[in-house]
Short mmCIF file of C-alpha atoms in Angstrom, two decimals:
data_model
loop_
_atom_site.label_atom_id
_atom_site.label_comp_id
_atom_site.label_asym_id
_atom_site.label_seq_id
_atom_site.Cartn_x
_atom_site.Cartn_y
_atom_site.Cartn_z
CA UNK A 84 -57.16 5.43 27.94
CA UNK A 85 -57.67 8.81 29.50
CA UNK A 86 -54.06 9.83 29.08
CA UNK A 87 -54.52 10.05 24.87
CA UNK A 88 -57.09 11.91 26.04
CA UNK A 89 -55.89 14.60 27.91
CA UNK A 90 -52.76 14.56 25.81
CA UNK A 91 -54.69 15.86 23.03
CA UNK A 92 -56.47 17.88 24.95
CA UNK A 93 -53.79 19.60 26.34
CA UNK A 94 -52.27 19.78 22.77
CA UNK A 95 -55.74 21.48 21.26
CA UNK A 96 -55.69 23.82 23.97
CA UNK A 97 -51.65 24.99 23.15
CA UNK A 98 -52.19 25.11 19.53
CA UNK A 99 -55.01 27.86 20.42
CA UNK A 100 -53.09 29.69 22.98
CA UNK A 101 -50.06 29.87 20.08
CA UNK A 102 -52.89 30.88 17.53
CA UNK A 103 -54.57 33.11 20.14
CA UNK A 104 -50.91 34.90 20.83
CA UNK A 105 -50.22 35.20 16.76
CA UNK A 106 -52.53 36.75 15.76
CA UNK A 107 -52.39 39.59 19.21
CA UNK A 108 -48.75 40.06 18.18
CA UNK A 109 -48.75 43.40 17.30
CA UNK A 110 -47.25 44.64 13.90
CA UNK A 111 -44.11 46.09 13.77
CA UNK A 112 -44.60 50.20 13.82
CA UNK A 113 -42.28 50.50 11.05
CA UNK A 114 -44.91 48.36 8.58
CA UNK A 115 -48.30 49.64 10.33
CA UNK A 116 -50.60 51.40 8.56
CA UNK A 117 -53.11 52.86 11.31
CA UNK A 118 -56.43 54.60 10.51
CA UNK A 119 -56.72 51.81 7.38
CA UNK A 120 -59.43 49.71 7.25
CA UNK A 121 -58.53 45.73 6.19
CA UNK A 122 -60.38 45.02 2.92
CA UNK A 123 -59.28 41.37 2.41
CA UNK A 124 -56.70 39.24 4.30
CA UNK A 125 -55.16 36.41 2.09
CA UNK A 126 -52.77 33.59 3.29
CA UNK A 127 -49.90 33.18 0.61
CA UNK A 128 -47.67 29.81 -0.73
CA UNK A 129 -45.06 30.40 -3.72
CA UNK A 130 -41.89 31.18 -4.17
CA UNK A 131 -39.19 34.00 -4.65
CA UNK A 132 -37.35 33.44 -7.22
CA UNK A 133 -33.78 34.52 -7.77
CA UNK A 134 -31.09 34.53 -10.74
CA UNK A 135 -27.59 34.40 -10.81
CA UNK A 136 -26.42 37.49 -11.50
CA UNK A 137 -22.84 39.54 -11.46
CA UNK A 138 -22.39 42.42 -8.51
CA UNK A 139 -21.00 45.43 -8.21
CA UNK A 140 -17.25 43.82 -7.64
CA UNK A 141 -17.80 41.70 -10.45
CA UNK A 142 -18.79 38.37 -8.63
CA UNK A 143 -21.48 36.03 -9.03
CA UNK A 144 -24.51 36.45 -6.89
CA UNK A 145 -28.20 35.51 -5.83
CA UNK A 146 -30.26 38.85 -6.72
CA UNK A 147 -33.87 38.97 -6.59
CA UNK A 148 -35.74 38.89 -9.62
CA UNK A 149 -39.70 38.26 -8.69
CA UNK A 150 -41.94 36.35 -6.50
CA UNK A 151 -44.67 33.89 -7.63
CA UNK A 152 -47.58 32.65 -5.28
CA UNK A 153 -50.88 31.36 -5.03
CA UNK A 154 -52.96 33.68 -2.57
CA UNK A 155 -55.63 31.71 -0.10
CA UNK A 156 -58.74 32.24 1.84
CA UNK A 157 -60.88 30.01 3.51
CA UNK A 158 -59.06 27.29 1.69
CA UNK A 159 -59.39 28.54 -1.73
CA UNK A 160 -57.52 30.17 -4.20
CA UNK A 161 -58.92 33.93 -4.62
CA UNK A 162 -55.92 35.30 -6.17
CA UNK A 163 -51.94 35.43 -7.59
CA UNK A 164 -49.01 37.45 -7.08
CA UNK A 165 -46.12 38.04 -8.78
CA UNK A 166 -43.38 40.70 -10.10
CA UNK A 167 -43.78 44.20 -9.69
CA UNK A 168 -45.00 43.54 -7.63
CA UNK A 169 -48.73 43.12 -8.29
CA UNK A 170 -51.38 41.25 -6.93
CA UNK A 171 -54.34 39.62 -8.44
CA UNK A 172 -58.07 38.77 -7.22
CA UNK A 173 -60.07 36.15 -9.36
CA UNK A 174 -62.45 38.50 -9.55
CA UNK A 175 -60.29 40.85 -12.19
CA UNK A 176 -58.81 43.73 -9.91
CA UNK A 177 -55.29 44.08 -9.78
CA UNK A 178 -53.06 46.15 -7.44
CA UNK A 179 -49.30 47.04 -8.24
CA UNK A 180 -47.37 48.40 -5.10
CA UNK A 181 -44.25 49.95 -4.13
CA UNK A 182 -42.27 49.40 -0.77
CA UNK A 183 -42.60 52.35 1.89
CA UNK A 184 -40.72 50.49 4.54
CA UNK A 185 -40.04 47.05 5.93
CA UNK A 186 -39.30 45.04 9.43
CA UNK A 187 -36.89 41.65 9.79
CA UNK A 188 -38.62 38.57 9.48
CA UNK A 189 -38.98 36.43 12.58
CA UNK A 190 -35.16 34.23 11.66
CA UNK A 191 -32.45 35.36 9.20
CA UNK A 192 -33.84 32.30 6.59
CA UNK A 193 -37.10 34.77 6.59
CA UNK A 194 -38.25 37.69 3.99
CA UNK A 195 -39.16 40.58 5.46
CA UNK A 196 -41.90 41.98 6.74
CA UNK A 197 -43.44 44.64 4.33
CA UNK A 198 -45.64 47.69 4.01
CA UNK A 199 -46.47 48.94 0.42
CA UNK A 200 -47.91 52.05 -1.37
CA UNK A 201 -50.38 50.78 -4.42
CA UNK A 202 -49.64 52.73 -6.64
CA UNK A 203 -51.64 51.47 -9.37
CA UNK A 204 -54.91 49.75 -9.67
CA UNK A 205 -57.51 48.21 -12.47
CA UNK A 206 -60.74 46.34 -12.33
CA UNK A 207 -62.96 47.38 -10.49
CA UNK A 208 -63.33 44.23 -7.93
CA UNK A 209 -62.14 43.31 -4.33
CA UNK A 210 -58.55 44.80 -4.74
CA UNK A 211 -59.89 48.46 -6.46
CA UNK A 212 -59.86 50.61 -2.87
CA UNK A 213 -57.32 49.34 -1.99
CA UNK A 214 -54.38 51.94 -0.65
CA UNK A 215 -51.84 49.80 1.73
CA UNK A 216 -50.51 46.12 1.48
CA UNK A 217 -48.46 44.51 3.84
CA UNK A 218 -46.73 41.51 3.99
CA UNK A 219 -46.33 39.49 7.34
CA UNK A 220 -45.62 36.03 9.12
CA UNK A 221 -43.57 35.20 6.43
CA UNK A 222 -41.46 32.15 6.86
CA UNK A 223 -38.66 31.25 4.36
CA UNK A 224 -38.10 33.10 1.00
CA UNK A 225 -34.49 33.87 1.45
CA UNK A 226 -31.24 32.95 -1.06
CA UNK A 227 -28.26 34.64 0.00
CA UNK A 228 -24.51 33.66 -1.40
CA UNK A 229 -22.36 32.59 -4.41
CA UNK A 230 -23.74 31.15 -7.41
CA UNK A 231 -22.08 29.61 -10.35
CA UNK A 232 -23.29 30.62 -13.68
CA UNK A 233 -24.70 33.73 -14.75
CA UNK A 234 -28.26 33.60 -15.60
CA UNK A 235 -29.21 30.73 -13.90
CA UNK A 236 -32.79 30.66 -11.51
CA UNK A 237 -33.47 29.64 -8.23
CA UNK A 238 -36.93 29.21 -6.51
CA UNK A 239 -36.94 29.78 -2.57
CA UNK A 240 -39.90 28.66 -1.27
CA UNK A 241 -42.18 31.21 1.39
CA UNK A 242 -45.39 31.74 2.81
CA UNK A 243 -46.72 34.87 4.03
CA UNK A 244 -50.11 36.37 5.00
CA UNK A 245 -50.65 39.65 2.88
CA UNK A 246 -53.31 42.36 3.99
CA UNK A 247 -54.90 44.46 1.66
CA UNK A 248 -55.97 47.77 3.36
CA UNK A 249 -57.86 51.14 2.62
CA UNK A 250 -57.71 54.80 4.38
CA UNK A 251 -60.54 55.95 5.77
#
């Protein structure tokens, strides 16, 4: 009987060592934001959703049109995002942002890592001093290739932790 014990003992002990190591990684430098203060780290579950749309040779494509999502703490909802992309606290405030610069998720099937400007705010809530989001661990999200009829949608399920950040 001692072996189930130590087996999940062992097991509780690697899944904080992998924690432990996660959240030490370091961000990429391209996405950091240094001197910013975190205001509110969310944990995020949606999808990006594509649509089916010509190129420039003329062929039929997967292009991005907006991400939806649910955005978590502590095992709650506190929040939404979608297109613009803009993010939204129950309490009312709402950030819009615009990409400054990005870093490869960890596989190819993975959106990238982002840092964004806000560059526009309202309420006056959680989200109003906020400057800087980023975008990491994300894990899925990706639709890449040929599609058949212009128009059509596609959902690509992610997740991704987003942190909201302020200067000074």
């Amino acid at each position: 009987m001692l072996l189930p014990g130590k087996a999940a003992l062992a097991l509780l002990v690697l899944s904080s060592t992998l924690v432990a190591a996660r959240a030490e990684t370091p961000l990429p430098e391209a996405i950091a934001a240094p001197g910013e203060a975190i205001v509110l780290s969310v944990h995020a579950e949606g999808a990006q959703v594509y649509e089916c749309k010509a190129g420039l040779e003329g062929k039929l494509a997967w292009a991005f049109r907006e991400p939806i999502a649910t955005l978590m703490a502590d095992g709650k909802t506190v929040g939404r995002h979608y297109a613009g992309p803009n993010w939204e606290h129950v309490d009312g405030s709402v950030v819009l942002g615009r990409t400054s610069s990005n870093a490869p998720g960890a596989t190819p099937n993975d959106i990238p890592w982002l840092k964004l400007d806000v560059i526009s705010r309202r309420g006056s809530g959680t989200l109003s001093g906020v400057t800087t989001v980023q975008r990491i661990n994300t894990a899925g999200g990706i639709l890449e290739g040929p599609c058949d009829k212009a128009g059509a949608t596609h959902s690509a399920p992610y997740s991704a932790d987003y942190v909201f950040l302020r200067k000074g």
